[in-house]
Amino acid sequence: MLMTDIIEKKRDKLPLSDKEIEFFVSGVTDKSIPDYQISALLMAILLNGMDRRETLTLTALMAKSGDMLNLSDLPHTADKHSTGGVGDKTTLAVAPIAAALGCTVAKMSGRGLGFTGGTVDKLESITGYKTALETTEFKKIAKEYGMCVTGQSGNFAPADKRLYAIRDVTATVNSIPLIASSIMSKKLAAGAQTIVLDVKFGSGAFMKTAEDAEKLAREMVEIGNGAGRKTAAVITDMDVPLGFAIGNALEVEEAVRVLKGEGEEALTSLCVALAAKMYQISFGKTEEESISAAKKAIADGSAFKTLCAAVRAQGGDEKLLTGEHKFPEPAASLELLSPADGYITAMNSETVGKAAAMTGAGRERLDDSIDYSAGIILSKKYGDYVQKGERLATLYGESRRIRDARERLLGAYSIEESRPPKKPIVYKIIE
Ligand code: URA
């Protein structure tokens, strides 16, 4: 088989056979196909698309290109994935809610890069918390406590790793079959029987419109179900940051507030929706039953207890969660005041995320270090009325950094005379 024939076929809008996709994925994995031919095929796929069979085949082969985690000895395994957002601390609350309901959430999470945060960084702000675990220990904790969230170890979907690195520098990220197969190959390799996807749209998301998010969600749900995993997607608004906190320790504290029933309304309802969906499809319950069970796990304290126990099992200081110990204080703080009277009609999430990264809460390159106490607490959000001079947000971190970040953050707000329409956090559910 010749790679040039495969490129020509896709260039001419013809579907690739399973054998041709297999040739491509194995050549990507063993590096026998050079970057320039991979780039050419990726651009042809971006321009001419892939049908469902091609996407399913590509995903399954990328999933099998490396290690596949075997979780079959754990009951009701359920995973969640977010397509990435600003202030997205949902895993920290969703995992213990789902675990309190009987799911096993054995989850490998990533680090933050650019304007989006990563769950592993948030968890590492808890003193002692170990994010590098051997598979046996990872599964043992998950079995005993119902949840275990670690960093990625092992060689999962190496074909995707190489393809993603090439897509990043060849303007070929933004293709629905390529995004769907990239995300789902890693989810299939991660082993859970139930997969719930939080597909975001808006200023802080890959997908800028709800329509595109829905197309991506449908594709991923088809792939997951086609591969024999029970899969659903929740399409959610990321035009506005999630909750009030952006920054690692700040977000852990906010997730704890959700579990104590004191969380922001939109954030709490999203956490409930995601955990309920994991429970619903794992146990074959109705949506209503599942939502009320998830709310009960918050109200009766069982979800919070589950998080504390799992954090302790992973070496973390659970007293940081109960409030008996305090997270380290940030070096300095600075307020951002409103420049005008009016309603907040927009808060560009990407700009808020970049400002948070500038405080020291995020990283530009994977080897940059992080200031766990840095970040932003929003005092006012989309739809709120503010008066000139009133506090919009507080920035935490090193003085020089937060001064620059404050300038950037101000650019995120639009303040106007008329009240903007209310927007629900959950736009649609696809199953
Ligand atoms: N996240 C992924 O893992 N892959 C993509 O292609 C886009 C987002």
PDB file of N, CA and C in Angstrom, residues 149-240:
ATOM      1  N   VAL A 149      -8.402   9.571  41.161  1.00  0.00           N
ATOM      2  CA  VAL A 149      -8.059  10.441  40.025  1.00  0.00           C
ATOM      3  C   VAL A 149      -6.544  10.650  40.034  1.00  0.00           C
ATOM      4  N   THR A 150      -5.894  10.212  38.966  1.00  0.00           N
ATOM      5  CA  THR A 150      -4.426  10.360  38.893  1.00  0.00           C
ATOM      6  C   THR A 150      -4.039  11.073  37.609  1.00  0.00           C
ATOM      7  N   GLY A 151      -2.735  11.289  37.460  1.00  0.00           N
ATOM      8  CA  GLY A 151      -2.217  11.809  36.205  1.00  0.00           C
ATOM      9  C   GLY A 151      -2.105  10.666  35.206  1.00  0.00           C
ATOM     10  N   GLN A 152      -1.791  11.017  33.949  1.00  0.00           N
ATOM     11  CA  GLN A 152      -1.684   9.960  32.944  1.00  0.00           C
ATOM     12  C   GLN A 152      -0.364   9.222  33.075  1.00  0.00           C
ATOM     13  N   SER A 153      -0.469   7.888  33.149  1.00  0.00           N
ATOM     14  CA  SER A 153       0.767   7.107  33.113  1.00  0.00           C
ATOM     15  C   SER A 153       0.549   6.082  32.017  1.00  0.00           C
ATOM     16  N   GLY A 154       1.583   5.417  31.620  1.00  0.00           N
ATOM     17  CA  GLY A 154       1.417   4.429  30.553  1.00  0.00           C
ATOM     18  C   GLY A 154       1.438   5.091  29.199  1.00  0.00           C
ATOM     19  N   ASN A 155       1.306   4.296  28.185  1.00  0.00           N
ATOM     20  CA  ASN A 155       1.452   4.771  26.813  1.00  0.00           C
ATOM     21  C   ASN A 155       0.085   4.662  26.122  1.00  0.00           C
ATOM     22  N   PHE A 156      -0.810   5.602  26.434  1.00  0.00           N
ATOM     23  CA  PHE A 156      -2.167   5.522  25.889  1.00  0.00           C
ATOM     24  C   PHE A 156      -2.250   6.250  24.552  1.00  0.00           C
ATOM     25  N   ALA A 157      -2.862   5.596  23.578  1.00  0.00           N
ATOM     26  CA  ALA A 157      -3.116   6.155  22.250  1.00  0.00           C
ATOM     27  C   ALA A 157      -1.918   6.944  21.694  1.00  0.00           C
ATOM     28  N   PRO A 158      -0.748   6.293  21.554  1.00  0.00           N
ATOM     29  CA  PRO A 158       0.410   7.028  21.032  1.00  0.00           C
ATOM     30  C   PRO A 158       0.189   7.571  19.609  1.00  0.00           C
ATOM     31  N   ALA A 159      -0.669   6.896  18.823  1.00  0.00           N
ATOM     32  CA  ALA A 159      -0.944   7.411  17.470  1.00  0.00           C
ATOM     33  C   ALA A 159      -1.591   8.775  17.570  1.00  0.00           C
ATOM     34  N   ASP A 160      -2.509   8.929  18.538  1.00  0.00           N
ATOM     35  CA  ASP A 160      -3.155  10.235  18.708  1.00  0.00           C
ATOM     36  C   ASP A 160      -2.138  11.286  19.160  1.00  0.00           C
ATOM     37  N   LYS A 161      -1.231  10.877  20.025  1.00  0.00           N
ATOM     38  CA  LYS A 161      -0.230  11.828  20.530  1.00  0.00           C
ATOM     39  C   LYS A 161       0.543  12.437  19.356  1.00  0.00           C
ATOM     40  N   ARG A 162       0.989  11.561  18.439  1.00  0.00           N
ATOM     41  CA  ARG A 162       1.760  12.069  17.296  1.00  0.00           C
ATOM     42  C   ARG A 162       0.866  12.901  16.370  1.00  0.00           C
ATOM     43  N   LEU A 163      -0.338  12.395  16.111  1.00  0.00           N
ATOM     44  CA  LEU A 163      -1.227  13.139  15.212  1.00  0.00           C
ATOM     45  C   LEU A 163      -1.578  14.504  15.797  1.00  0.00           C
ATOM     46  N   TYR A 164      -1.834  14.532  17.109  1.00  0.00           N
ATOM     47  CA  TYR A 164      -2.249  15.800  17.726  1.00  0.00           C
ATOM     48  C   TYR A 164      -1.129  16.837  17.650  1.00  0.00           C
ATOM     49  N   ALA A 165       0.118  16.365  17.860  1.00  0.00           N
ATOM     50  CA  ALA A 165       1.259  17.285  17.795  1.00  0.00           C
ATOM     51  C   ALA A 165       1.380  17.860  16.374  1.00  0.00           C
ATOM     52  N   ILE A 166       1.121  17.032  15.369  1.00  0.00           N
ATOM     53  CA  ILE A 166       1.209  17.519  13.980  1.00  0.00           C
ATOM     54  C   ILE A 166       0.023  18.437  13.661  1.00  0.00           C
ATOM     55  N   ARG A 167      -1.166  18.066  14.141  1.00  0.00           N
ATOM     56  CA  ARG A 167      -2.356  18.902  13.884  1.00  0.00           C
ATOM     57  C   ARG A 167      -2.184  20.294  14.463  1.00  0.00           C
ATOM     58  N   ASP A 168      -1.557  20.336  15.643  1.00  0.00           N
ATOM     59  CA  ASP A 168      -1.373  21.593  16.353  1.00  0.00           C
ATOM     60  C   ASP A 168      -0.582  22.609  15.530  1.00  0.00           C
ATOM     61  N   VAL A 169       0.355  22.123  14.695  1.00  0.00           N
ATOM     62  CA  VAL A 169       1.214  23.053  13.942  1.00  0.00           C
ATOM     63  C   VAL A 169       0.880  23.081  12.446  1.00  0.00           C
ATOM     64  N   THR A 170      -0.237  22.429  12.060  1.00  0.00           N
ATOM     65  CA  THR A 170      -0.585  22.452  10.632  1.00  0.00           C
ATOM     66  C   THR A 170      -2.024  22.937  10.422  1.00  0.00           C
ATOM     67  N   ALA A 171      -2.570  23.623  11.427  1.00  0.00           N
ATOM     68  CA  ALA A 171      -3.930  24.168  11.331  1.00  0.00           C
ATOM     69  C   ALA A 171      -4.957  23.086  10.991  1.00  0.00           C
ATOM     70  N   THR A 172      -4.784  21.909  11.568  1.00  0.00           N
ATOM     71  CA  THR A 172      -5.742  20.831  11.288  1.00  0.00           C
ATOM     72  C   THR A 172      -6.395  20.295  12.569  1.00  0.00           C
ATOM     73  N   VAL A 173      -6.402  21.140  13.620  1.00  0.00           N
ATOM     74  CA  VAL A 173      -7.084  20.700  14.851  1.00  0.00           C
ATOM     75  C   VAL A 173      -8.588  20.706  14.636  1.00  0.00           C
ATOM     76  N   ASN A 174      -9.076  21.757  13.980  1.00  0.00           N
ATOM     77  CA  ASN A 174     -10.513  21.987  13.974  1.00  0.00           C
ATOM     78  C   ASN A 174     -11.328  21.173  12.979  1.00  0.00           C
ATOM     79  N   SER A 175     -11.310  19.885  13.137  1.00  0.00           N
ATOM     80  CA  SER A 175     -12.080  18.998  12.260  1.00  0.00           C
ATOM     81  C   SER A 175     -12.856  18.054  13.174  1.00  0.00           C
ATOM     82  N   ILE A 176     -14.169  17.976  12.988  1.00  0.00           N
ATOM     83  CA  ILE A 176     -14.977  17.163  13.914  1.00  0.00           C
ATOM     84  C   ILE A 176     -14.535  15.692  13.936  1.00  0.00           C
ATOM     85  N   PRO A 177     -14.346  15.007  12.793  1.00  0.00           N
ATOM     86  CA  PRO A 177     -13.890  13.607  12.910  1.00  0.00           C
ATOM     87  C   PRO A 177     -12.532  13.474  13.588  1.00  0.00           C
ATOM     88  N   LEU A 178     -11.647  14.452  13.385  1.00  0.00           N
ATOM     89  CA  LEU A 178     -10.322  14.351  14.026  1.00  0.00           C
ATOM     90  C   LEU A 178     -10.400  14.622  15.523  1.00  0.00           C
ATOM     91  N   ILE A 179     -11.208  15.606  15.929  1.00  0.00           N
ATOM     92  CA  ILE A 179     -11.340  15.879  17.375  1.00  0.00           C
ATOM     93  C   ILE A 179     -12.036  14.688  18.043  1.00  0.00           C
ATOM     94  N   ALA A 180     -13.132  14.244  17.422  1.00  0.00           N
ATOM     95  CA  ALA A 180     -13.910  13.143  18.022  1.00  0.00           C
ATOM     96  C   ALA A 180     -13.053  11.886  18.164  1.00  0.00           C
ATOM     97  N   SER A 181     -12.285  11.546  17.123  1.00  0.00           N
ATOM     98  CA  SER A 181     -11.488  10.316  17.212  1.00  0.00           C
ATOM     99  C   SER A 181     -10.338  10.490  18.201  1.00  0.00           C
ATOM    100  N   SER A 182      -9.793  11.693  18.286  1.00  0.00           N
ATOM    101  CA  SER A 182      -8.696  11.945  19.222  1.00  0.00           C
ATOM    102  C   SER A 182      -9.175  11.770  20.669  1.00  0.00           C
ATOM    103  N   ILE A 183     -10.278  12.432  20.994  1.00  0.00           N
ATOM    104  CA  ILE A 183     -10.780  12.344  22.378  1.00  0.00           C
ATOM    105  C   ILE A 183     -11.230  10.917  22.690  1.00  0.00           C
ATOM    106  N   MET A 184     -12.017  10.332  21.774  1.00  0.00           N
ATOM    107  CA  MET A 184     -12.607   9.024  22.084  1.00  0.00           C
ATOM    108  C   MET A 184     -11.573   7.896  22.077  1.00  0.00           C
ATOM    109  N   SER A 185     -10.488   8.039  21.309  1.00  0.00           N
ATOM    110  CA  SER A 185      -9.467   6.975  21.349  1.00  0.00           C
ATOM    111  C   SER A 185      -8.884   6.900  22.761  1.00  0.00           C
ATOM    112  N   LYS A 186      -8.666   8.081  23.380  1.00  0.00           N
ATOM    113  CA  LYS A 186      -8.099   8.077  24.740  1.00  0.00           C
ATOM    114  C   LYS A 186      -9.117   7.573  25.762  1.00  0.00           C
ATOM    115  N   LYS A 187     -10.392   7.925  25.542  1.00  0.00           N
ATOM    116  CA  LYS A 187     -11.438   7.447  26.478  1.00  0.00           C
ATOM    117  C   LYS A 187     -11.611   5.940  26.370  1.00  0.00           C
ATOM    118  N   LEU A 188     -11.568   5.411  25.155  1.00  0.00           N
ATOM    119  CA  LEU A 188     -11.712   3.948  24.995  1.00  0.00           C
ATOM    120  C   LEU A 188     -10.522   3.239  25.642  1.00  0.00           C
ATOM    121  N   ALA A 189      -9.322   3.810  25.476  1.00  0.00           N
ATOM    122  CA  ALA A 189      -8.127   3.186  26.068  1.00  0.00           C
ATOM    123  C   ALA A 189      -8.162   3.270  27.595  1.00  0.00           C
ATOM    124  N   ALA A 190      -8.905   4.254  28.120  1.00  0.00           N
ATOM    125  CA  ALA A 190      -8.942   4.441  29.582  1.00  0.00           C
ATOM    126  C   ALA A 190      -9.861   3.448  30.287  1.00  0.00           C
ATOM    127  N   GLY A 191     -10.628   2.666  29.507  1.00  0.00           N
ATOM    128  CA  GLY A 191     -11.229   1.450  30.050  1.00  0.00           C
ATOM    129  C   GLY A 191     -12.621   1.488  30.669  1.00  0.00           C
ATOM    130  N   ALA A 192     -13.211   2.665  30.926  1.00  0.00           N
ATOM    131  CA  ALA A 192     -14.504   2.671  31.638  1.00  0.00           C
ATOM    132  C   ALA A 192     -15.639   2.197  30.736  1.00  0.00           C
ATOM    133  N   GLN A 193     -16.635   1.576  31.357  1.00  0.00           N
ATOM    134  CA  GLN A 193     -17.794   1.074  30.608  1.00  0.00           C
ATOM    135  C   GLN A 193     -18.782   2.189  30.279  1.00  0.00           C
ATOM    136  N   THR A 194     -18.838   3.205  31.152  1.00  0.00           N
ATOM    137  CA  THR A 194     -19.738   4.345  30.917  1.00  0.00           C
ATOM    138  C   THR A 194     -18.881   5.580  30.679  1.00  0.00           C
ATOM    139  N   ILE A 195     -19.242   6.346  29.663  1.00  0.00           N
ATOM    140  CA  ILE A 195     -18.485   7.569  29.375  1.00  0.00           C
ATOM    141  C   ILE A 195     -19.480   8.723  29.247  1.00  0.00           C
ATOM    142  N   VAL A 196     -19.298   9.757  30.064  1.00  0.00           N
ATOM    143  CA  VAL A 196     -20.144  10.952  29.948  1.00  0.00           C
ATOM    144  C   VAL A 196     -19.251  12.115  29.528  1.00  0.00           C
ATOM    145  N   LEU A 197     -19.650  12.737  28.424  1.00  0.00           N
ATOM    146  CA  LEU A 197     -18.829  13.801  27.841  1.00  0.00           C
ATOM    147  C   LEU A 197     -19.472  15.160  28.109  1.00  0.00           C
ATOM    148  N   ASP A 198     -18.669  16.099  28.570  1.00  0.00           N
ATOM    149  CA  ASP A 198     -19.148  17.470  28.739  1.00  0.00           C
ATOM    150  C   ASP A 198     -18.590  18.252  27.553  1.00  0.00           C
ATOM    151  N   VAL A 199     -19.448  18.487  26.572  1.00  0.00           N
ATOM    152  CA  VAL A 199     -18.990  19.141  25.341  1.00  0.00           C
ATOM    153  C   VAL A 199     -19.362  20.615  25.418  1.00  0.00           C
ATOM    154  N   LYS A 200     -18.344  21.457  25.446  1.00  0.00           N
ATOM    155  CA  LYS A 200     -18.585  22.876  25.727  1.00  0.00           C
ATOM    156  C   LYS A 200     -18.587  23.717  24.456  1.00  0.00           C
ATOM    157  N   PHE A 201     -19.348  24.793  24.514  1.00  0.00           N
ATOM    158  CA  PHE A 201     -19.301  25.756  23.410  1.00  0.00           C
ATOM    159  C   PHE A 201     -19.226  27.167  23.992  1.00  0.00           C
ATOM    160  N   GLY A 202     -18.724  28.087  23.171  1.00  0.00           N
ATOM    161  CA  GLY A 202     -18.675  29.481  23.607  1.00  0.00           C
ATOM    162  C   GLY A 202     -17.260  30.022  23.574  1.00  0.00           C
ATOM    163  N   SER A 203     -17.096  31.205  24.169  1.00  0.00           N
ATOM    164  CA  SER A 203     -15.828  31.936  24.023  1.00  0.00           C
ATOM    165  C   SER A 203     -14.643  31.220  24.663  1.00  0.00           C
ATOM    166  N   GLY A 204     -14.894  30.296  25.586  1.00  0.00           N
ATOM    167  CA  GLY A 204     -13.773  29.621  26.231  1.00  0.00           C
ATOM    168  C   GLY A 204     -13.641  28.183  25.786  1.00  0.00           C
ATOM    169  N   ALA A 205     -14.227  27.844  24.620  1.00  0.00           N
ATOM    170  CA  ALA A 205     -14.245  26.434  24.213  1.00  0.00           C
ATOM    171  C   ALA A 205     -13.724  26.269  22.792  1.00  0.00           C
ATOM    172  N   PHE A 206     -13.354  25.030  22.450  1.00  0.00           N
ATOM    173  CA  PHE A 206     -12.959  24.686  21.083  1.00  0.00           C
ATOM    174  C   PHE A 206     -14.071  25.012  20.092  1.00  0.00           C
ATOM    175  N   MET A 207     -15.278  24.577  20.468  1.00  0.00           N
ATOM    176  CA  MET A 207     -16.443  24.773  19.613  1.00  0.00           C
ATOM    177  C   MET A 207     -17.073  26.115  19.980  1.00  0.00           C
ATOM    178  N   LYS A 208     -17.185  26.987  19.019  1.00  0.00           N
ATOM    179  CA  LYS A 208     -17.673  28.326  19.347  1.00  0.00           C
ATOM    180  C   LYS A 208     -19.207  28.384  19.393  1.00  0.00           C
ATOM    181  N   THR A 209     -19.882  27.487  18.664  1.00  0.00           N
ATOM    182  CA  THR A 209     -21.347  27.538  18.654  1.00  0.00           C
ATOM    183  C   THR A 209     -21.948  26.239  19.209  1.00  0.00           C
ATOM    184  N   ALA A 210     -23.205  26.372  19.687  1.00  0.00           N
ATOM    185  CA  ALA A 210     -23.908  25.199  20.213  1.00  0.00           C
ATOM    186  C   ALA A 210     -24.105  24.161  19.103  1.00  0.00           C
ATOM    187  N   GLU A 211     -24.304  24.633  17.874  1.00  0.00           N
ATOM    188  CA  GLU A 211     -24.547  23.709  16.752  1.00  0.00           C
ATOM    189  C   GLU A 211     -23.312  22.840  16.494  1.00  0.00           C
ATOM    190  N   ASP A 212     -22.129  23.471  16.503  1.00  0.00           N
ATOM    191  CA  ASP A 212     -20.906  22.693  16.279  1.00  0.00           C
ATOM    192  C   ASP A 212     -20.654  21.732  17.442  1.00  0.00           C
ATOM    193  N   ALA A 213     -20.940  22.211  18.672  1.00  0.00           N
ATOM    194  CA  ALA A 213     -20.754  21.344  19.843  1.00  0.00           C
ATOM    195  C   ALA A 213     -21.667  20.135  19.719  1.00  0.00           C
ATOM    196  N   GLU A 214     -22.872  20.365  19.218  1.00  0.00           N
ATOM    197  CA  GLU A 214     -23.818  19.245  19.087  1.00  0.00           C
ATOM    198  C   GLU A 214     -23.330  18.235  18.046  1.00  0.00           C
ATOM    199  N   LYS A 215     -22.779  18.743  16.940  1.00  0.00           N
ATOM    200  CA  LYS A 215     -22.253  17.820  15.917  1.00  0.00           C
ATOM    201  C   LYS A 215     -21.130  16.968  16.501  1.00  0.00           C
ATOM    202  N   LEU A 216     -20.221  17.629  17.241  1.00  0.00           N
ATOM    203  CA  LEU A 216     -19.098  16.900  17.851  1.00  0.00           C
ATOM    204  C   LEU A 216     -19.620  15.877  18.867  1.00  0.00           C
ATOM    205  N   ALA A 217     -20.608  16.313  19.669  1.00  0.00           N
ATOM    206  CA  ALA A 217     -21.158  15.428  20.700  1.00  0.00           C
ATOM    207  C   ALA A 217     -21.789  14.195  20.062  1.00  0.00           C
ATOM    208  N   ARG A 218     -22.571  14.403  18.998  1.00  0.00           N
ATOM    209  CA  ARG A 218     -23.241  13.262  18.337  1.00  0.00           C
ATOM    210  C   ARG A 218     -22.208  12.273  17.797  1.00  0.00           C
ATOM    211  N   GLU A 219     -21.160  12.818  17.206  1.00  0.00           N
ATOM    212  CA  GLU A 219     -20.106  11.967  16.651  1.00  0.00           C
ATOM    213  C   GLU A 219     -19.458  11.135  17.772  1.00  0.00           C
ATOM    214  N   MET A 220     -19.155  11.781  18.896  1.00  0.00           N
ATOM    215  CA  MET A 220     -18.462  11.060  19.974  1.00  0.00           C
ATOM    216  C   MET A 220     -19.377  10.022  20.632  1.00  0.00           C
ATOM    217  N   VAL A 221     -20.653  10.368  20.772  1.00  0.00           N
ATOM    218  CA  VAL A 221     -21.598   9.417  21.375  1.00  0.00           C
ATOM    219  C   VAL A 221     -21.737   8.183  20.469  1.00  0.00           C
ATOM    220  N   GLU A 222     -21.811   8.420  19.161  1.00  0.00           N
ATOM    221  CA  GLU A 222     -21.877   7.287  18.209  1.00  0.00           C
ATOM    222  C   GLU A 222     -20.636   6.411  18.317  1.00  0.00           C
ATOM    223  N   ILE A 223     -19.489   7.063  18.407  1.00  0.00           N
ATOM    224  CA  ILE A 223     -18.234   6.293  18.493  1.00  0.00           C
ATOM    225  C   ILE A 223     -18.230   5.440  19.767  1.00  0.00           C
ATOM    226  N   GLY A 224     -18.571   6.063  20.901  1.00  0.00           N
ATOM    227  CA  GLY A 224     -18.548   5.354  22.184  1.00  0.00           C
ATOM    228  C   GLY A 224     -19.516   4.186  22.175  1.00  0.00           C
ATOM    229  N   ASN A 225     -20.761   4.451  21.748  1.00  0.00           N
ATOM    230  CA  ASN A 225     -21.757   3.376  21.724  1.00  0.00           C
ATOM    231  C   ASN A 225     -21.357   2.290  20.723  1.00  0.00           C
ATOM    232  N   GLY A 226     -20.812   2.739  19.592  1.00  0.00           N
ATOM    233  CA  GLY A 226     -20.367   1.793  18.548  1.00  0.00           C
ATOM    234  C   GLY A 226     -19.252   0.890  19.063  1.00  0.00           C
ATOM    235  N   ALA A 227     -18.470   1.396  20.018  1.00  0.00           N
ATOM    236  CA  ALA A 227     -17.372   0.595  20.574  1.00  0.00           C
ATOM    237  C   ALA A 227     -17.827  -0.196  21.800  1.00  0.00           C
ATOM    238  N   GLY A 228     -19.135  -0.197  22.060  1.00  0.00           N
ATOM    239  CA  GLY A 228     -19.672  -1.008  23.155  1.00  0.00           C
ATOM    240  C   GLY A 228     -19.607  -0.341  24.527  1.00  0.00           C
ATOM    241  N   ARG A 229     -19.356   0.974  24.560  1.00  0.00           N
ATOM    242  CA  ARG A 229     -19.383   1.677  25.853  1.00  0.00           C
ATOM    243  C   ARG A 229     -20.679   2.486  25.916  1.00  0.00           C
ATOM    244  N   LYS A 230     -21.251   2.579  27.132  1.00  0.00           N
ATOM    245  CA  LYS A 230     -22.489   3.352  27.268  1.00  0.00           C
ATOM    246  C   LYS A 230     -22.088   4.824  27.335  1.00  0.00           C
ATOM    247  N   THR A 231     -22.469   5.589  26.315  1.00  0.00           N
ATOM    248  CA  THR A 231     -21.928   6.942  26.190  1.00  0.00           C
ATOM    249  C   THR A 231     -23.044   7.982  26.064  1.00  0.00           C
ATOM    250  N   ALA A 232     -22.871   9.105  26.741  1.00  0.00           N
ATOM    251  CA  ALA A 232     -23.806  10.236  26.604  1.00  0.00           C
ATOM    252  C   ALA A 232     -23.005  11.520  26.618  1.00  0.00           C
ATOM    253  N   ALA A 233     -23.601  12.578  26.082  1.00  0.00           N
ATOM    254  CA  ALA A 233     -22.915  13.880  26.099  1.00  0.00           C
ATOM    255  C   ALA A 233     -23.857  14.943  26.629  1.00  0.00           C
ATOM    256  N   VAL A 234     -23.295  15.831  27.422  1.00  0.00           N
ATOM    257  CA  VAL A 234     -24.041  16.977  27.942  1.00  0.00           C
ATOM    258  C   VAL A 234     -23.413  18.199  27.271  1.00  0.00           C
ATOM    259  N   ILE A 235     -24.224  18.951  26.547  1.00  0.00           N
ATOM    260  CA  ILE A 235     -23.676  20.120  25.831  1.00  0.00           C
ATOM    261  C   ILE A 235     -23.856  21.344  26.715  1.00  0.00           C
ATOM    262  N   THR A 236     -22.749  22.023  27.017  1.00  0.00           N
ATOM    263  CA  THR A 236     -22.843  23.080  28.034  1.00  0.00           C
ATOM    264  C   THR A 236     -22.192  24.387  27.587  1.00  0.00           C
ATOM    265  N   ASP A 237     -22.668  25.459  28.196  1.00  0.00           N
ATOM    266  CA  ASP A 237     -22.251  26.818  27.853  1.00  0.00           C
ATOM    267  C   ASP A 237     -20.919  27.167  28.517  1.00  0.00           C
ATOM    268  N   MET A 238     -19.936  27.546  27.686  1.00  0.00           N
ATOM    269  CA  MET A 238     -18.643  27.981  28.243  1.00  0.00           C
ATOM    270  C   MET A 238     -18.346  29.409  27.781  1.00  0.00           C
ATOM    271  N   ASP A 239     -19.435  30.171  27.560  1.00  0.00           N
ATOM    272  CA  ASP A 239     -19.257  31.577  27.186  1.00  0.00           C
ATOM    273  C   ASP A 239     -18.783  32.357  28.401  1.00  0.00           C
ATOM    274  N   VAL A 240     -19.136  31.822  29.578  1.00  0.00           N
ATOM    275  CA  VAL A 240     -18.832  32.467  30.848  1.00  0.00           C
ATOM    276  C   VAL A 240     -18.037  31.449  31.674  1.00  0.00           C
TER     277      VAL A 240
END
